Short mmCIF file of C-alpha atoms in Angstrom, two decimals:
data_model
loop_
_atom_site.label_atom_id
_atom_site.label_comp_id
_atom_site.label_asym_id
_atom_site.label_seq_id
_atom_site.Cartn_x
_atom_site.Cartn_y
_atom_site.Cartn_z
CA UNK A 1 -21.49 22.16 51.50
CA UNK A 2 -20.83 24.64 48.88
CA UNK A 3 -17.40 23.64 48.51
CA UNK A 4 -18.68 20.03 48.31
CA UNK A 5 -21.03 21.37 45.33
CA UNK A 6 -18.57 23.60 43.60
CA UNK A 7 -16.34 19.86 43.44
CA UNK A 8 -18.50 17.94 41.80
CA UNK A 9 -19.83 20.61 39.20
CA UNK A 10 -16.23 21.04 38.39
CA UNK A 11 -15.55 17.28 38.23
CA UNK A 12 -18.63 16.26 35.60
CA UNK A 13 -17.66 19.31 33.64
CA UNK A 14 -13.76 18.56 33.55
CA UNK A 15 -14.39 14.89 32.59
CA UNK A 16 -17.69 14.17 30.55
CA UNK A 17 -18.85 15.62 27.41
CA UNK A 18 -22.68 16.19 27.22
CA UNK A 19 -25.33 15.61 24.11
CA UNK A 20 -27.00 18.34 24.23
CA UNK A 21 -31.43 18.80 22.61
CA UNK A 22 -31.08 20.91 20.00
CA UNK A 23 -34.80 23.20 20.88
CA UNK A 24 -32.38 24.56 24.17
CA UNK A 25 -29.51 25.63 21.28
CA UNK A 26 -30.41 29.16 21.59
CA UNK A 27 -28.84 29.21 25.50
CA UNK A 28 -25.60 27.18 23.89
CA UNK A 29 -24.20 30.57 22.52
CA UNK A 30 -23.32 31.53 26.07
CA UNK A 31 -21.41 28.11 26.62
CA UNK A 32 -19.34 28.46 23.30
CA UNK A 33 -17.97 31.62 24.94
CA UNK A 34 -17.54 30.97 28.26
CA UNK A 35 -15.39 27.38 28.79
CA UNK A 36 -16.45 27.03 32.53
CA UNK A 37 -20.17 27.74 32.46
CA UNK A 38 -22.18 25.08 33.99
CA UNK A 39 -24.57 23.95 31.42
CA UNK A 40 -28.39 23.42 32.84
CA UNK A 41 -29.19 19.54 33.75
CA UNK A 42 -32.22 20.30 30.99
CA UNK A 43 -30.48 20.56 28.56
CA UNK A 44 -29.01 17.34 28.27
CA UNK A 45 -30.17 14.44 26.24
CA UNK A 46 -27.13 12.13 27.22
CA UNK A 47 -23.50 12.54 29.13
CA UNK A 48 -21.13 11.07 27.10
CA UNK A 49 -18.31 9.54 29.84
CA UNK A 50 -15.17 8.19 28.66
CA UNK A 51 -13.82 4.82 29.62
CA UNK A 52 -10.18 3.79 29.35
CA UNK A 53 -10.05 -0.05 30.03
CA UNK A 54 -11.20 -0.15 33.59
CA UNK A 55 -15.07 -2.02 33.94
CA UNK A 56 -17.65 0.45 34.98
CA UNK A 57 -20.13 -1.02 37.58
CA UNK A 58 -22.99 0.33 39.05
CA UNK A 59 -22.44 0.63 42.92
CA UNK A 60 -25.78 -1.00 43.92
CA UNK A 61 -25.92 -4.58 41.94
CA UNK A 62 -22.06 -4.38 40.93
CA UNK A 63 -22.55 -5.42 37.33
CA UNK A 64 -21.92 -3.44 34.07
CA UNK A 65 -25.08 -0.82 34.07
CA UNK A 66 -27.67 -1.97 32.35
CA UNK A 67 -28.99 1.12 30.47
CA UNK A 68 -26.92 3.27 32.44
CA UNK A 69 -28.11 6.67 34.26
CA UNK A 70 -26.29 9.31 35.63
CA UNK A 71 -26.85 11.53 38.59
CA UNK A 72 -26.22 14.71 39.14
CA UNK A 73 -23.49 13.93 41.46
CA UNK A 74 -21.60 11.58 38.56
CA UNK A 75 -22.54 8.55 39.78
CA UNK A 76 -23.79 5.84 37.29
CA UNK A 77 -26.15 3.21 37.97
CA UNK A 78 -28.31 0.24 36.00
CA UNK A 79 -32.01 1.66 35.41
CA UNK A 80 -33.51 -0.59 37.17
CA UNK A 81 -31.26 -1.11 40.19
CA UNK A 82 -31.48 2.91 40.52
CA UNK A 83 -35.38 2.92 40.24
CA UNK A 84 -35.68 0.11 42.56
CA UNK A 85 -33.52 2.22 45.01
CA UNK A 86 -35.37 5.64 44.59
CA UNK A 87 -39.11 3.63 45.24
CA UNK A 88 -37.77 1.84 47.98
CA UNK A 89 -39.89 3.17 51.15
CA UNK A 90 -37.90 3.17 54.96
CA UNK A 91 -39.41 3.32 58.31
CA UNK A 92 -39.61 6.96 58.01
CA UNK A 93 -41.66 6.50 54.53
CA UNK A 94 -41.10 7.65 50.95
CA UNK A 95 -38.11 10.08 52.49
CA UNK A 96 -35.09 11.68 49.80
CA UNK A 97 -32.99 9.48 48.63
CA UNK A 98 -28.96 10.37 48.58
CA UNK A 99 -26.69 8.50 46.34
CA UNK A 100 -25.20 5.60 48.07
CA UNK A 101 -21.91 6.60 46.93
CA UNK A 102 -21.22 10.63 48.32
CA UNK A 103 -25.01 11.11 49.78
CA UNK A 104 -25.72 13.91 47.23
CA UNK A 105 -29.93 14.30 46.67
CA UNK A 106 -30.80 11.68 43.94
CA UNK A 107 -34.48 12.20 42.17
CA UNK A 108 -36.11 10.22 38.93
CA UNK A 109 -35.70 13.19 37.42
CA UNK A 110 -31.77 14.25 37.75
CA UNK A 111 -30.95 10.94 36.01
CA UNK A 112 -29.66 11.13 32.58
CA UNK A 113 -28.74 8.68 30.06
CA UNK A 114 -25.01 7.61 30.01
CA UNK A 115 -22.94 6.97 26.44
CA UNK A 116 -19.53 5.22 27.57
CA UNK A 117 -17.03 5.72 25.23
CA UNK A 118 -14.28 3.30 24.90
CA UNK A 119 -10.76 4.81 24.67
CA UNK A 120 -8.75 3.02 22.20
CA UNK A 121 -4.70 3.84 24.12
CA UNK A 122 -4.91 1.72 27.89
CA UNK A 123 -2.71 2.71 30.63
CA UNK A 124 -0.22 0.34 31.89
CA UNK A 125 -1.57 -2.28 33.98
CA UNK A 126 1.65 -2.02 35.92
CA UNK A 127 1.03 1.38 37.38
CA UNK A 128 -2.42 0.53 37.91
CA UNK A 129 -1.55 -2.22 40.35
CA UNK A 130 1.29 0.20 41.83
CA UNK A 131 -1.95 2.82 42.30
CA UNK A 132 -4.18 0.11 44.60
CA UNK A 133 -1.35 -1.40 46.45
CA UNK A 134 0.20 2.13 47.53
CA UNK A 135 -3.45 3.88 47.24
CA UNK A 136 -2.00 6.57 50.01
CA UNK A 137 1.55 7.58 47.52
CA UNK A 138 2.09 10.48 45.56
CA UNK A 139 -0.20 10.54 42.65
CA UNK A 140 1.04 10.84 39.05
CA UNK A 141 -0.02 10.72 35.80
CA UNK A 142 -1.41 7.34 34.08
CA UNK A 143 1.62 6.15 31.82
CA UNK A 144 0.44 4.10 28.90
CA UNK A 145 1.69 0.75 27.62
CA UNK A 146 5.77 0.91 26.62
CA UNK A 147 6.06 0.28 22.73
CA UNK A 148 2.39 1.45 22.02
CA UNK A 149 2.00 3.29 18.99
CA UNK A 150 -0.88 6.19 18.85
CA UNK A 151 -2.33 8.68 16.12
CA UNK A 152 -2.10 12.17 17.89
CA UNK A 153 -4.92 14.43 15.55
CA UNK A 154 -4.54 18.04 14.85
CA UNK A 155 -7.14 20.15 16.72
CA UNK A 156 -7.99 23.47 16.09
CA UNK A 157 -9.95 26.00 18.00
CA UNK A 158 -11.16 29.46 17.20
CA UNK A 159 -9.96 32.02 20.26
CA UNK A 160 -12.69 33.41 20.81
CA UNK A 161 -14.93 30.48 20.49
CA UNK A 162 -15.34 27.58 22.75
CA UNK A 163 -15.59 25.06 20.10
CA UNK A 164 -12.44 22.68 19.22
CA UNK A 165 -12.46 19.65 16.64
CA UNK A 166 -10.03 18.24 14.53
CA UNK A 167 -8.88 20.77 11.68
CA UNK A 168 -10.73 18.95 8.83
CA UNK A 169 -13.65 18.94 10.73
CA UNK A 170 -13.93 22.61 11.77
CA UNK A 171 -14.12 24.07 8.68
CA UNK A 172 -17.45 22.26 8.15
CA UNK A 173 -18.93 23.46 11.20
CA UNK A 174 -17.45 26.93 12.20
CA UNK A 175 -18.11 28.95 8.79
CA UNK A 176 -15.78 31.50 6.98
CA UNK A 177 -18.13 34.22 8.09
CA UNK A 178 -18.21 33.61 12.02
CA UNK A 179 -14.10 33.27 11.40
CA UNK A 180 -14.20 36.58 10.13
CA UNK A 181 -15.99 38.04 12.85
CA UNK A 182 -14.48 35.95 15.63
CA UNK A 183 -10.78 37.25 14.12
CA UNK A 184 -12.26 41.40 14.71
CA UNK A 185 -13.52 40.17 18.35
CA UNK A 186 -9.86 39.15 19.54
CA UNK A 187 -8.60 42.45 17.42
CA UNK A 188 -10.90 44.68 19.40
CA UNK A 189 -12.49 45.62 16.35
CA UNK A 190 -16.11 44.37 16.31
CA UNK A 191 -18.12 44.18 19.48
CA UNK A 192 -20.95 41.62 21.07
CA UNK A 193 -20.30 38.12 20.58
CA UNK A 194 -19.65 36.10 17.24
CA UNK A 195 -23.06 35.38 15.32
CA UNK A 196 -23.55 31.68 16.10
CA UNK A 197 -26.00 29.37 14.24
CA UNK A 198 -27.38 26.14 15.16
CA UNK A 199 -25.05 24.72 11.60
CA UNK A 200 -22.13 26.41 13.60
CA UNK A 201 -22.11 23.64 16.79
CA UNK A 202 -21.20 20.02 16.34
CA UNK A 203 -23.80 17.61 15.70
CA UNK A 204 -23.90 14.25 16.64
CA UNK A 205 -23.49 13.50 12.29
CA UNK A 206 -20.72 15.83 12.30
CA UNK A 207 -17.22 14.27 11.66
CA UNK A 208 -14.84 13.85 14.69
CA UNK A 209 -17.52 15.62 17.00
CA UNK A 210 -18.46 12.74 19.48
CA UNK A 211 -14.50 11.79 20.04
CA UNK A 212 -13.97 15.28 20.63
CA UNK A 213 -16.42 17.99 21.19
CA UNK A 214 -17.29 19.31 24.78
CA UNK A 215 -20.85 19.53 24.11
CA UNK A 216 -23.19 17.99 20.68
CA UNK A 217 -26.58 18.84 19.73
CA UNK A 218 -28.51 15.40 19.40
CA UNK A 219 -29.36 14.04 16.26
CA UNK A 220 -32.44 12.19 15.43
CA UNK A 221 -30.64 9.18 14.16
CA UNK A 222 -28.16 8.79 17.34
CA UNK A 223 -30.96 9.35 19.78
CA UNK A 224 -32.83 5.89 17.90
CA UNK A 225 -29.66 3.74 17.84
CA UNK A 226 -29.11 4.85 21.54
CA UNK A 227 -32.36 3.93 23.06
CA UNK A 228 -32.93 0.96 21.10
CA UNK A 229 -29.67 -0.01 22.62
CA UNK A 230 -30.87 0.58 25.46
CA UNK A 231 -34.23 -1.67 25.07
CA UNK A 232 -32.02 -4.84 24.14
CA UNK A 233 -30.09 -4.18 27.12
CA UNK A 234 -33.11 -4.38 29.73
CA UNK A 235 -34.78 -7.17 27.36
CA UNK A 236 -31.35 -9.51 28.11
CA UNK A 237 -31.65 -8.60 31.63
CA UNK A 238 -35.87 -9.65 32.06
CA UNK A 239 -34.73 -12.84 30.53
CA UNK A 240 -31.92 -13.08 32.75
CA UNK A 241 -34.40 -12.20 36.03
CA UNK A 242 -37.03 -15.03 34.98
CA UNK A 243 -36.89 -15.95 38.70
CA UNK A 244 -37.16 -12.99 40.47
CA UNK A 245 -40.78 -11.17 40.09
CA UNK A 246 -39.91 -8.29 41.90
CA UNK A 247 -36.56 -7.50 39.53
CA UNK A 248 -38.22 -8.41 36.78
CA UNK A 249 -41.04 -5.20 38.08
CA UNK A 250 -38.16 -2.87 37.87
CA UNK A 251 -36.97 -3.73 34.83
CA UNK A 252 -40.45 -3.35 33.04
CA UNK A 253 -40.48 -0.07 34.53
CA UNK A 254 -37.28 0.74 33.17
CA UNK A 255 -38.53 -0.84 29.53
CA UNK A 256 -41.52 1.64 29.65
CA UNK A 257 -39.38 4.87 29.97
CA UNK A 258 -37.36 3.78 27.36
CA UNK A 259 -39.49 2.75 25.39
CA UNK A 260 -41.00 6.10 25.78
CA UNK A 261 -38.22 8.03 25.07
CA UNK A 262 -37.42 6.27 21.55
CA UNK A 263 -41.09 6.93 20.69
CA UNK A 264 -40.44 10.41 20.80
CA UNK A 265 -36.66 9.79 19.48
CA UNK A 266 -38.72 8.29 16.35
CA UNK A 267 -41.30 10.96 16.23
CA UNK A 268 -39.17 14.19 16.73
CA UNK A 269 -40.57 17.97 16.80
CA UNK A 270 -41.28 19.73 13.35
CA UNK A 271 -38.44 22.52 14.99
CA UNK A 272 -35.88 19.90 15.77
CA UNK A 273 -36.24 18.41 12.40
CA UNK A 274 -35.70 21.62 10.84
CA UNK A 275 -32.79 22.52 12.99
CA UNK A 276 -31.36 19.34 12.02
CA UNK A 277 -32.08 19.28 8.45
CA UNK A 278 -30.51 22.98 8.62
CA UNK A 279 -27.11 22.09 9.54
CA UNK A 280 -26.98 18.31 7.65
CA UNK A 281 -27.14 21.12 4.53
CA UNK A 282 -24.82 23.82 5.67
CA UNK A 283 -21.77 21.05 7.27
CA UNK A 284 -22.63 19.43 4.06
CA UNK A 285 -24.02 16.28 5.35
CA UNK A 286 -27.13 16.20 3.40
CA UNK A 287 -25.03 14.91 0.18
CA UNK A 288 -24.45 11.41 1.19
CA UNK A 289 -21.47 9.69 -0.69
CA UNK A 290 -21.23 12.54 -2.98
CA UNK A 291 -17.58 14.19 -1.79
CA UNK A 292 -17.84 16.86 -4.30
CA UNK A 293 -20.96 18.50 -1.79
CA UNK A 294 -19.83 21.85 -0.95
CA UNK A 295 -18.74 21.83 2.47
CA UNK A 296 -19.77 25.59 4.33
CA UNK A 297 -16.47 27.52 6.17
CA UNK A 298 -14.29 25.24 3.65
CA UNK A 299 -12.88 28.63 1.41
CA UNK A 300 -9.47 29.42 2.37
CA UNK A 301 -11.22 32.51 4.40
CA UNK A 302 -11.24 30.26 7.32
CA UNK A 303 -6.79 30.33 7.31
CA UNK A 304 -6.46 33.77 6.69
CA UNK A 305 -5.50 34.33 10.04
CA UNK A 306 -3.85 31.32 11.48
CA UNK A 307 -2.64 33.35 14.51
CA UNK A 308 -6.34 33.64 15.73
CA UNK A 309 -6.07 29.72 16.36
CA UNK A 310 -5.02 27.11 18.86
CA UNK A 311 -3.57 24.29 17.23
CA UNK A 312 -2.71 21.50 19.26
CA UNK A 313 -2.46 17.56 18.76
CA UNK A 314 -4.21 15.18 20.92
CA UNK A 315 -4.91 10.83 21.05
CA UNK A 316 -7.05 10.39 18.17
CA UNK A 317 -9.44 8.71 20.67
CA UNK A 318 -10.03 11.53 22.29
CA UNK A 319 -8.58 10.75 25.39
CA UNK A 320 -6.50 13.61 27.08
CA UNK A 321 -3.53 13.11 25.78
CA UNK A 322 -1.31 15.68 24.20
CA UNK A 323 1.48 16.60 22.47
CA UNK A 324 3.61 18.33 24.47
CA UNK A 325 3.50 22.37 23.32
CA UNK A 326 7.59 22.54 22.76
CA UNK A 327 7.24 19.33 20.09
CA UNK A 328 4.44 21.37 18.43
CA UNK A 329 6.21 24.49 17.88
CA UNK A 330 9.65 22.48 16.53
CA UNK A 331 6.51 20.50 14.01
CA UNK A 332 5.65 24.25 13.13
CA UNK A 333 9.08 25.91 12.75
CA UNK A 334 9.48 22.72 10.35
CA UNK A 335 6.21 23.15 8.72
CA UNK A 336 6.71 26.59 8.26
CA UNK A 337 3.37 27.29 10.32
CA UNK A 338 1.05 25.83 12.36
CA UNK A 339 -1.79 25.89 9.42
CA UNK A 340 0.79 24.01 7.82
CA UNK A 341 0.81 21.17 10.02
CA UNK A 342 0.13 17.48 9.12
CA UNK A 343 -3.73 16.72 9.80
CA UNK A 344 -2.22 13.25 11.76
#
């Protein structure tokens, strides 16, 4: 059972990217340092889960989710199919439910909203028809469509911080004074960990964060246009159940908690606001449409020390797809560095 467990942490950390609610930011400092640290289920306002061309359907009404929901276990489900499912009441009475997928615990209140994001580069249809005839063969790696042309972006991440985004990006977000401090860290010649600020985390505003970042502090403004997505979704769907009273229960059900959650999406605390307002300024997002705002971490500081960064290029969709390391270093020898590398 532990085993089991240990799988699926490692599988929902390896494969989505999380939202995260800004008030819990103070316990993010730990998970900018340590890669591999399970973040609390708390914390998260939304799991972001990439989708590259296949249809996503929830396991209990097999349609596209309709305001999708995560569980713990990964598993995604429509609202109301998974509310209808957790209320339903067996011979033995209001007992657990397990997912009807791997039979890991579900509750009402493990489930999490789900953001799919569309990947822009599809794998070859070929191979994926190879992959369910011969489901039992040697597995290998997706191979994308012959003759298909992709942007590969230049990401950069500090070493000692957990926190990668495209190069023109980072310098907005990770200022010239944590760079400083970060570069005596990995030199063994400043202790304790680098002095991280709510500004110095992706947003959900911030450029290039939700293609790429691991984990986003939620802004006001996504958290709206997500839930009111949301609503129109379950609206369609009570149309769409005119006939059927006791879907049609479910789906009100579902309406109310959303409709809950925007109210407070709308009506966020005076500290989140704050927070908010506090890094719009400092990534220079407060400015909007004026390109001459100063931008914080954007002083050449920030490339003093190119050596005390990763560089690497990966699908501008932010799929996992990489550049392979050899190719990078030839770019570099070329380039005459990798802070000299082209930005695409």
């Amino acid at each position: 059972e532990r085993q089991a467990e240990l799988n699926r942490v490692t599988f929902i950390n390896a494969n989505f990217r999380f939202v995260l609610k800004p008030m819990y930011w103070l316990n993010f400092k730990s998970i900018a340092t340590q890669a591999d640290l399970q973040l609390e289920w708390t914390w998260i306002e939304r799991v972001i889960m990439p989708v590259a061309g296949e249809t996503v359907a929830c396991p209990i009404c097999l349609s596209p989710p309709k305001a999708a929901r995560v569980a713990k276990c990964g598993h995604v489900f429509c609202y109301p199919c998974v509310l209808r499912y957790l209320s339903f009441e067996s011979e033995r009475g209001m007992v657990p439910k397990k997912c009807p997928i791997c039979w890991a615990m579900v509750t009402g209140d493990d489930l999490l909203p789900v953001h799919f994001w569309e990947a822009q580069y599809h794998t070859s249809a070929v191979d994926k028809a190879v992959a369910d005839v011969t489901p039992h063969s040697q597995p290998s790696s997706p191979k994308l469509v012959s003759g298909a042309h992709i942007t590969m972006r230049l990401m950069k991440r500090p070493q000692a911080v957990n926190i990668c985004l495209p190069r023109t990006t980072l310098s907005r977000v990770y200022s010239a004074e944590v760079a400083e401090h970060a570069v005596k860290v990995v030199a063994g010649t400043a202790g304790g960990e680098p002095p991280l600020e709510n500004q110095h985390f992706p947003w959900t505003f911030t450029e290039g964060a939700l293609p790429f970042a691991k984990f986003i502090l939620a802004g006001s403004d996504y958290n709206r246009a997500q839930y009111s997505r949301e609503l129109e979704e379950l609206n369609r769907e009570m149309k769409e159940e005119a006939a059927d009273s006791l879907s049609q229960m479910y789906v009100e059900w579902a309406i109310t908690s959303v409709e809950t959650l925007l109210k407070a999406a709308q009506s966020p605390t005076t500290s989140d606001q704050r927070l908010e307002a506090r890094a719009m300024k400092e990534q220079g997002y407060d400015n909007a449409g004026d390109d001459s705002a100063p931008v914080q971490g954007s002083s050449p500081d920030g490339e003093k020390h190119p050596e005390q960064y990763y560089y690497f290029y990966q699908a501008d969709d932010g799929q996992h797809i990489y550049m392979h390391p050899l190719e990078i270093r030839i770019l570099a020898q070329e380039h005459g560095g990798f802070d000299n590398l082209s930005d695409t």
